Short mmCIF file of C-alpha atoms and ligand atoms in Angstrom, two decimals:
data_model
loop_
_atom_site.label_atom_id
_atom_site.label_comp_id
_atom_site.label_asym_id
_atom_site.label_seq_id
_atom_site.Cartn_x
_atom_site.Cartn_y
_atom_site.Cartn_z
CA UNK A 1377 39.50 21.64 -13.30
CA UNK A 1378 37.44 18.65 -12.15
CA UNK A 1379 33.74 19.27 -12.60
CA UNK A 1380 31.35 17.53 -10.28
CA UNK A 1381 28.06 16.46 -11.71
CA UNK A 1382 25.30 16.45 -9.15
CA UNK A 1383 23.29 13.50 -10.37
CA UNK A 1384 21.99 10.12 -9.29
CA UNK A 1385 23.45 7.07 -11.03
CA UNK A 1386 20.00 5.62 -11.71
CA UNK A 1387 16.43 5.85 -10.53
CA UNK A 1388 16.88 3.21 -7.81
CA UNK A 1389 19.04 5.56 -5.75
CA UNK A 1390 15.91 7.61 -5.15
CA UNK A 1391 14.00 4.84 -3.38
CA UNK A 1392 13.17 5.59 0.25
CA UNK A 1393 13.85 8.72 2.32
CA UNK A 1394 10.36 9.94 1.52
CA UNK A 1395 9.27 13.18 3.22
CA UNK A 1396 7.03 13.69 6.23
CA UNK A 1397 4.49 16.36 5.40
CA UNK A 1398 2.33 18.06 8.05
CA UNK A 1399 -1.39 17.65 7.63
CA UNK A 1400 -2.77 21.14 8.12
CA UNK A 1401 -6.45 20.96 7.19
CA UNK A 1402 -7.79 17.42 7.03
CA UNK A 1403 -7.21 16.72 10.75
CA UNK A 1404 -8.56 20.08 11.91
CA UNK A 1405 -10.56 19.66 15.10
CA UNK A 1406 -8.68 16.50 16.16
CA UNK A 1407 -6.27 16.90 19.12
CA UNK A 1408 -2.60 16.20 18.34
CA UNK A 1409 -0.13 16.81 15.50
CA UNK A 1410 -0.49 14.78 12.32
CA UNK A 1411 2.12 14.11 9.63
CA UNK A 1412 1.93 12.02 6.50
CA UNK A 1413 4.84 9.88 5.27
CA UNK A 1414 4.14 10.33 1.58
CA UNK A 1415 5.31 7.23 -0.20
CA UNK A 1416 4.30 8.59 -3.61
CA UNK A 1417 7.68 10.38 -3.56
CA UNK A 1418 9.37 7.06 -4.33
CA UNK A 1419 10.33 6.94 -8.02
CA UNK A 1420 7.74 4.20 -8.69
CA UNK A 1421 5.21 6.31 -6.76
CA UNK A 1422 4.57 3.82 -3.94
CA UNK A 1423 5.97 2.15 -0.85
CA UNK A 1424 6.41 -1.03 -2.88
CA UNK A 1425 9.64 0.29 -4.39
CA UNK A 1426 11.23 -0.43 -1.03
CA UNK A 1427 10.31 -4.12 -1.00
CA UNK A 1428 11.02 -4.65 -4.69
CA UNK A 1429 14.58 -3.34 -4.33
CA UNK A 1430 15.24 -5.10 -1.00
CA UNK A 1431 13.94 -8.52 -2.00
CA UNK A 1432 15.82 -8.48 -5.30
CA UNK A 1433 19.08 -7.29 -3.68
CA UNK A 1434 18.85 -9.97 -0.99
CA UNK A 1435 18.40 -12.61 -3.70
CA UNK A 1436 21.48 -11.22 -5.44
CA UNK A 1437 23.52 -11.38 -2.22
CA UNK A 1438 22.49 -15.02 -1.76
CA UNK A 1439 23.61 -15.75 -5.32
CA UNK A 1440 20.08 -16.76 -6.37
CA UNK A 1441 19.86 -14.11 -9.08
CA UNK A 1442 22.26 -13.11 -11.78
CA UNK A 1443 21.76 -10.71 -14.74
CA UNK A 1444 19.34 -12.12 -17.32
CA UNK A 1445 17.35 -14.07 -14.70
CA UNK A 1446 13.62 -13.66 -14.17
CA UNK A 1447 11.51 -12.01 -11.45
CA UNK A 1448 7.97 -13.48 -11.07
CA UNK A 1449 5.05 -12.15 -9.05
CA UNK A 1450 1.24 -12.21 -8.99
CA UNK A 1451 0.13 -8.59 -8.88
CA UNK A 1452 -1.42 -5.98 -11.06
CA UNK A 1453 -0.76 -3.28 -8.49
CA UNK A 1454 2.06 -1.26 -7.10
CA UNK A 1455 4.38 -4.22 -6.42
CA UNK A 1456 4.31 -5.23 -10.07
CA UNK A 1457 5.18 -1.74 -11.19
CA UNK A 1458 8.09 -1.49 -8.71
CA UNK A 1459 9.43 -4.94 -9.63
CA UNK A 1460 9.32 -4.04 -13.33
CA UNK A 1461 11.21 -0.80 -12.61
CA UNK A 1462 13.94 -2.49 -10.55
CA UNK A 1463 14.20 -5.26 -13.21
CA UNK A 1464 14.91 -2.73 -15.95
CA UNK A 1465 17.82 -1.17 -14.11
CA UNK A 1466 19.27 -4.47 -12.92
CA UNK A 1467 18.81 -6.35 -16.16
CA UNK A 1468 16.21 -8.94 -15.25
CA UNK A 1469 13.14 -10.14 -17.05
CA UNK A 1470 9.93 -9.48 -15.15
CA UNK A 1471 6.88 -11.72 -15.46
CA UNK A 1472 3.63 -10.72 -13.77
CA UNK A 1473 0.57 -13.00 -13.60
CA UNK A 1474 -2.50 -10.78 -13.13
CA UNK A 1475 -6.20 -11.39 -12.91
CA UNK A 1476 -8.51 -10.52 -15.81
CA UNK A 1477 -10.27 -8.16 -13.33
CA UNK A 1478 -7.27 -5.78 -13.62
CA UNK A 1479 -8.01 -2.66 -15.64
CA UNK A 1480 -6.53 -2.23 -19.09
CA UNK A 1481 -4.72 0.87 -17.84
CA UNK A 1482 -2.91 -1.15 -15.24
CA UNK A 1483 -1.90 -3.90 -17.61
CA UNK A 1484 -0.68 -1.32 -20.17
CA UNK A 1485 1.29 0.41 -17.43
CA UNK A 1486 3.09 -2.80 -16.48
CA UNK A 1487 3.80 -3.61 -20.12
CA UNK A 1488 5.17 -0.07 -20.60
CA UNK A 1489 7.63 -0.82 -17.83
CA UNK A 1490 8.82 -3.84 -19.83
CA UNK A 1491 7.06 -6.55 -17.87
CA UNK A 1492 5.63 -9.66 -19.55
CA UNK A 1493 2.04 -9.82 -18.35
CA UNK A 1494 -0.02 -13.02 -18.27
CA UNK A 1495 -3.72 -12.22 -17.88
CA UNK A 1496 -5.42 -15.14 -16.04
CA UNK A 1497 -9.16 -15.70 -15.62
CA UNK A 1498 -10.56 -14.03 -12.49
CA UNK A 1499 -13.57 -16.30 -12.08
CA UNK A 1500 -11.63 -19.49 -11.29
CA UNK A 1501 -10.76 -20.65 -7.75
CA UNK A 1502 -7.26 -20.16 -6.33
CA UNK A 1503 -6.46 -23.88 -6.75
CA UNK A 1504 -7.51 -23.99 -10.41
CA UNK A 1505 -4.47 -24.47 -12.68
CA UNK A 1506 -5.46 -21.34 -14.65
CA UNK A 1507 -5.56 -19.08 -11.57
CA UNK A 1508 -2.89 -16.41 -11.40
CA UNK A 1509 -1.39 -18.02 -8.29
CA UNK A 1510 -0.88 -21.33 -10.11
CA UNK A 1511 0.24 -19.72 -13.36
CA UNK A 1512 2.98 -17.81 -11.45
CA UNK A 1513 3.97 -21.00 -9.57
CA UNK A 1514 4.21 -23.01 -12.80
CA UNK A 1515 6.19 -20.28 -14.57
CA UNK A 1516 8.58 -20.19 -11.59
CA UNK A 1517 9.04 -23.99 -11.72
CA UNK A 1518 9.54 -23.93 -15.49
CA UNK A 1519 11.86 -20.92 -15.65
CA UNK A 1520 15.46 -21.63 -14.74
CA UNK A 1521 17.03 -18.77 -12.79
CA UNK A 1522 13.75 -17.30 -11.57
CA UNK A 1523 12.71 -15.81 -8.24
CA UNK A 1524 9.10 -15.84 -7.04
CA UNK A 1525 8.65 -12.74 -4.88
CA UNK A 1526 5.50 -14.00 -3.05
CA UNK A 1527 5.09 -10.80 -1.04
CA UNK A 1528 2.28 -12.05 1.26
CA UNK A 1529 4.49 -14.86 2.59
CA UNK A 1530 7.95 -13.36 2.30
CA UNK A 1531 9.63 -12.14 5.48
CA UNK A 1532 11.92 -9.90 3.38
CA UNK A 1533 8.88 -7.72 2.69
CA UNK A 1534 8.73 -6.95 6.45
CA UNK A 1535 12.48 -6.63 6.64
CA UNK A 1536 12.50 -3.88 3.96
CA UNK A 1537 10.32 -1.66 6.16
CA UNK A 1538 12.21 -2.61 9.34
CA UNK A 1539 15.39 -1.43 7.66
CA UNK A 1540 14.10 1.71 5.97
CA UNK A 1541 10.58 3.04 6.78
CA UNK A 1542 10.95 2.53 10.56
CA UNK A 1543 14.35 4.22 10.98
CA UNK A 1544 13.34 7.06 8.69
CA UNK A 1545 10.26 7.87 10.76
CA UNK A 1546 12.19 7.61 14.04
CA UNK A 1547 14.81 10.03 12.73
CA UNK A 1548 12.38 12.43 11.05
CA UNK A 1549 10.37 12.78 14.34
CA UNK A 1550 13.48 12.89 16.53
CA UNK A 1551 12.00 10.02 18.45
CA UNK A 1552 8.85 11.95 19.38
CA UNK A 1553 6.35 9.77 17.46
CA UNK A 1554 3.53 8.52 19.71
CA UNK A 1555 1.25 6.79 17.15
CA UNK A 1556 1.65 5.12 13.75
CA UNK A 1557 -1.42 4.69 11.56
CA UNK A 1558 -0.90 2.35 8.56
CA UNK A 1559 -2.83 0.14 6.19
CA UNK A 1560 -2.45 -3.61 6.25
CA UNK A 1561 -2.49 -5.57 3.03
CA UNK A 1562 0.45 -7.94 3.03
CA UNK A 1563 1.18 -6.38 6.45
CA UNK A 1564 4.81 -5.73 5.47
CA UNK A 1565 4.63 -2.00 5.97
CA UNK A 1566 2.93 -1.93 9.32
CA UNK A 1567 4.78 -4.98 10.79
CA UNK A 1568 8.30 -3.93 9.75
CA UNK A 1569 7.86 -0.29 10.72
CA UNK A 1570 6.22 -1.24 14.03
CA UNK A 1571 9.01 -3.67 14.89
CA UNK A 1572 11.65 -1.00 14.50
CA UNK A 1573 9.66 1.73 16.28
CA UNK A 1574 8.68 -0.54 19.24
CA UNK A 1575 12.32 -1.49 19.70
CA UNK A 1576 13.11 2.24 20.16
CA UNK A 1577 10.03 2.96 22.33
CA UNK A 1578 7.60 0.17 23.24
CA UNK A 1579 4.90 2.74 24.16
CA UNK A 1580 4.35 3.83 20.56
CA UNK A 1581 0.80 2.87 19.54
CA UNK A 1582 0.57 0.95 16.31
CA UNK A 1583 -2.85 1.47 14.75
CA UNK A 1584 -3.85 -0.66 11.80
CA UNK A 1585 -6.34 0.03 9.03
CA UNK A 1586 -8.47 -2.81 7.59
CA UNK A 1587 -11.34 -2.88 5.11
CA UNK A 1588 -14.93 -4.10 5.61
CA UNK A 1589 -14.92 -7.38 3.70
CA UNK A 1590 -11.50 -8.46 5.02
CA UNK A 1591 -10.54 -10.96 7.73
CA UNK A 1592 -7.60 -9.08 9.32
CA UNK A 1593 -9.30 -7.15 12.18
CA UNK A 1594 -11.23 -10.15 13.46
CA UNK A 1595 -8.15 -12.38 13.22
CA UNK A 1596 -6.17 -9.80 15.19
CA UNK A 1597 -8.76 -9.80 17.97
CA UNK A 1598 -9.65 -13.48 18.16
CA UNK A 1599 -6.94 -15.36 16.18
CA UNK A 1600 -9.88 -16.88 14.32
CA UNK A 1601 -9.99 -16.96 10.52
CA UNK A 1602 -13.65 -16.19 9.93
CA UNK A 1603 -14.64 -16.65 6.28
CA UNK A 1604 -17.99 -14.97 7.03
CA UNK A 1605 -16.08 -11.68 7.23
CA UNK A 1606 -15.23 -11.94 3.50
CA UNK A 1607 -17.18 -10.08 0.85
CA UNK A 1608 -16.16 -7.99 -2.19
CA UNK A 1609 -15.07 -4.41 -1.66
CA UNK A 1610 -13.55 -1.69 -3.78
CA UNK A 1611 -10.40 -0.50 -2.02
CA UNK A 1612 -7.34 -2.09 -3.62
CA UNK A 1613 -4.29 -3.05 -1.58
CA UNK A 1614 -5.99 -2.92 1.82
CA UNK A 1615 -7.20 -5.93 3.77
CA UNK A 1616 -7.20 -9.57 2.71
CA UNK A 1617 -9.23 -12.75 2.38
CA UNK A 1618 -6.41 -14.88 3.83
CA UNK A 1619 -3.91 -14.54 6.67
CA UNK A 1620 -0.56 -13.37 5.28
CA UNK A 1621 2.49 -14.67 7.15
CA UNK A 1622 4.10 -11.28 6.43
CA UNK A 1623 1.78 -9.72 9.02
CA UNK A 1624 3.04 -9.71 12.58
CA UNK A 1625 -0.32 -9.37 14.39
CA UNK A 1626 1.41 -9.07 17.80
CA UNK A 1627 3.10 -5.83 16.77
CA UNK A 1628 -0.22 -4.16 16.03
CA UNK A 1629 -2.19 -2.67 18.97
CA UNK A 1630 -5.53 -2.15 17.34
CA UNK A 1631 -7.42 -2.26 14.01
CA UNK A 1632 -10.34 -0.30 12.68
CA UNK A 1633 -12.29 -1.11 9.52
CA UNK A 1634 -13.09 1.58 7.01
CA UNK A 1635 -15.72 1.69 4.27
CA UNK A 1636 -15.11 2.10 0.50
CA UNK A 1637 -17.28 5.21 0.46
CA UNK A 1638 -15.75 7.12 3.38
CA UNK A 1639 -12.22 6.25 2.24
CA UNK A 1640 -12.93 7.50 -1.29
CA UNK A 1641 -14.23 10.81 0.01
CA UNK A 1642 -11.23 11.08 2.40
CA UNK A 1643 -8.77 10.57 -0.52
CA UNK A 1644 -10.48 13.41 -2.41
CA UNK A 1645 -10.44 15.54 0.75
CA UNK A 1646 -6.64 15.11 1.18
CA UNK A 1647 -6.10 16.11 -2.40
CA UNK A 1648 -8.43 19.14 -2.32
CA UNK A 1649 -7.39 20.46 1.08
CA UNK A 1650 -3.66 19.60 1.32
CA UNK A 1651 -2.71 19.66 -2.39
CA UNK A 1652 -1.37 16.12 -1.99
CA UNK A 1653 -2.44 13.87 -4.84
CA UNK A 1654 -2.61 10.49 -3.08
CA UNK A 1655 -4.28 7.15 -3.66
CA UNK A 1656 -7.36 5.36 -2.29
CA UNK A 1657 -5.67 3.78 0.70
CA UNK A 1658 -4.27 7.15 1.84
CA UNK A 1659 -7.93 8.11 2.10
CA UNK A 1660 -8.49 4.93 4.13
CA UNK A 1661 -5.75 6.05 6.51
CA UNK A 1662 -7.30 9.50 7.01
CA UNK A 1663 -10.72 7.90 7.55
CA UNK A 1664 -9.17 5.61 10.16
CA UNK A 1665 -7.56 8.60 11.93
CA UNK A 1666 -11.05 10.14 12.27
CA UNK A 1667 -12.42 6.86 13.70
CA UNK A 1668 -9.47 6.43 16.08
CA UNK A 1669 -10.00 10.07 17.23
CA UNK A 1670 -13.64 9.20 18.01
CA UNK A 1671 -12.36 6.25 20.04
CA UNK A 1672 -10.22 8.67 22.14
CA UNK A 1673 -6.81 7.49 20.85
CA UNK A 1674 -5.25 10.96 20.61
CA UNK A 1675 -4.63 13.96 22.90
CA UNK A 1676 -2.89 17.31 22.53
CA UNK A 1677 0.54 15.69 23.01
CA UNK A 1678 0.07 13.07 20.29
CA UNK A 1679 2.54 13.00 17.39
CA UNK A 1680 0.77 10.87 14.81
CA UNK A 1681 2.50 9.53 11.67
CA UNK A 1682 0.19 8.34 8.89
CA UNK A 1683 1.66 6.32 6.03
CA UNK A 1684 0.18 7.36 2.68
CA UNK A 1685 1.12 4.40 0.41
CA UNK A 1686 0.76 5.65 -3.16
CA UNK A 1687 -0.11 8.31 -5.75
CA UNK A 1688 -3.50 9.52 -6.93
CA UNK A 1689 -2.69 9.14 -10.63
CA UNK A 1690 -3.25 5.36 -10.30
CA UNK A 1691 -6.94 6.00 -9.58
CA UNK A 1692 -8.07 8.35 -12.35
CA UNK A 1693 -10.78 5.93 -13.51
CA UNK A 1694 -11.89 5.24 -9.94
CA UNK A 1695 -11.80 7.56 -6.90
CA UNK A 1696 -10.90 10.59 -8.98
CA UNK A 1697 -13.59 9.98 -11.59
CA UNK A 1698 -16.97 11.57 -10.76
CA UNK A 1699 -18.66 9.05 -13.03
CA UNK A 1700 -17.19 6.15 -11.06
CA UNK A 1701 -18.10 7.75 -7.74
CA UNK A 1702 -21.66 8.20 -9.00
CA UNK A 1703 -21.87 4.61 -10.25
CA UNK A 1704 -20.82 3.36 -6.84
CA UNK A 1705 -23.51 5.49 -5.21
CA UNK A 1706 -20.84 7.41 -3.34
CA UNK A 1707 -22.46 10.76 -4.05
CA UNK A 1708 -25.91 9.58 -2.88
CA UNK A 1709 -25.44 10.67 0.70
CA UNK A 1710 -24.17 14.17 0.01
CA UNK A 1711 -26.61 16.98 -0.64
CA UNK A 1712 -28.15 17.31 -4.08
CA UNK A 1713 -26.76 20.83 -4.57
CA UNK A 1714 -23.23 19.39 -4.58
CA UNK A 1715 -24.22 16.69 -7.06
CA UNK A 1716 -25.71 19.38 -9.34
CA UNK A 1717 -22.47 21.34 -9.14
CA UNK A 1718 -20.61 18.22 -10.27
CA UNK A 1719 -22.99 17.80 -13.20
CA UNK A 1720 -22.58 21.45 -14.23
CA UNK A 1721 -18.80 21.22 -14.14
CA UNK A 1722 -18.90 18.19 -16.51
N1 PMP B 3196 -1.99 0.62 -0.09
C1 PMP B 3196 -1.76 0.24 -1.32
C2 PMP B 3196 -2.21 1.11 -2.47
C3 PMP B 3196 -1.10 -0.98 -1.57
O1 PMP B 3196 -0.88 -1.36 -2.85
C4 PMP B 3196 -0.72 -1.78 -0.47
C5 PMP B 3196 -0.05 -3.09 -0.74
N2 PMP B 3196 -0.93 -4.19 -0.86
C6 PMP B 3196 -0.98 -1.32 0.84
C7 PMP B 3196 -1.62 -0.09 0.98
C8 PMP B 3196 -0.67 -2.12 2.05
O2 PMP B 3196 0.71 -2.28 2.27
P1 PMP B 3196 1.28 -3.64 2.84
O3 PMP B 3196 1.09 -4.68 1.74
O4 PMP B 3196 2.71 -3.38 3.16
O5 PMP B 3196 0.49 -4.02 4.06
#
C-alpha cells in the first residue's frame, strides 16, 4: 500500500499565502471592516521572503545564478534574513554588508542563518569606500558569479508583490477590498500590490504610510526631493532618505506620516488586544489607520486591508522592552499610575 506523506519539500514552499485576520479590538469605534494581512506567517517571519525568493528565482531563470554562486545585499533587516534562508535551501553563499549601527542580535541572527556579514562603519558618507553601499558594490564586482539584489532599485521587488500579495488579497476578499493601507520603505510592497489591485478595480484606495524624518510623503505630493524633511527616527524599514525607483508614486493615492512614539504604542496595542505579536511597522500601519479615519477615509461599507510586515520577536530590545520605551521617553505622556505599574511588574 502506497503511503502518502503530507509534508512540504522544504521551507520555501511555505512562502506567501499568508492569512487575513480580522482586527476585532484595535479599530473599535472606526467605521468599516478591518483585516490584517499578517506577513509574519511567512517562514522567515516577514514579507521579504516573497522578494528574496522571486528575485533569486528570476536570476536562475535568466541563467545568471547557478549553485555555489553568491547573493549580495546591503541590509541588516528582514531582507537579509530572507535572502540567507533562500540561499541555504538553494545552495548559494550569502554576503550581507551591514552598518555598525545594527544591533548585535541582528548580526548574530544573520550569521546563524549562514550569511557572511561585513560590518561597515555607520558614520561615513554613502560615497565613502568603507560605506556598506560601496563595500557591497565592490564585493559584487570582485565576486564572480554574484548577484547584487539592490532592493530599492530593483523592479523585481515590485513584481514579487504584483504576482503574489496583490492576487492573494483580491482572492481572500472576493474582490470586495475598498482600501489598502501599507508601509513604504523600498515601496515594493505597496507598489506591486496596488498595481494588481487597481487593475482589478481602479477605485480601490491605496493609502501609504511614511515616517516623520522621511522624504516620501512630500515627494509624492510635490515630486520634490526635499532634504530638509530628513532627520533621524526610530522606526526601521519605513520611509527613506532617498527616492527608491522601486516605488511607483502614481499608484499611491495618499500618504500620512506617523511618529515613532505613536507607532510603538500601536504595535504594543495590537499585541495586547488581538494576540498578534507583530513588529514596529505593523504598529505604524495601525496608527496610520487611525489618522486616515480622522481624515474621513472610511465609512460603514469600507473593507480595509492592512499589511502587517513582520513579527514582534525582532523587536524584543526595542518596542517590546519597557526600558527602551522609557529611554525614548515614550512613557512620558501616559499617566504616572501606568508607569508605576510597569515599575512594579519589573
Ligand atoms: N516594514 C518592515 C519591518 C520592513 O523591513 C520593510 C522593508 N523595508 C517595510 C515595512 C516596507 O516594505 P517595502 O520595502 O516593501 O516598502
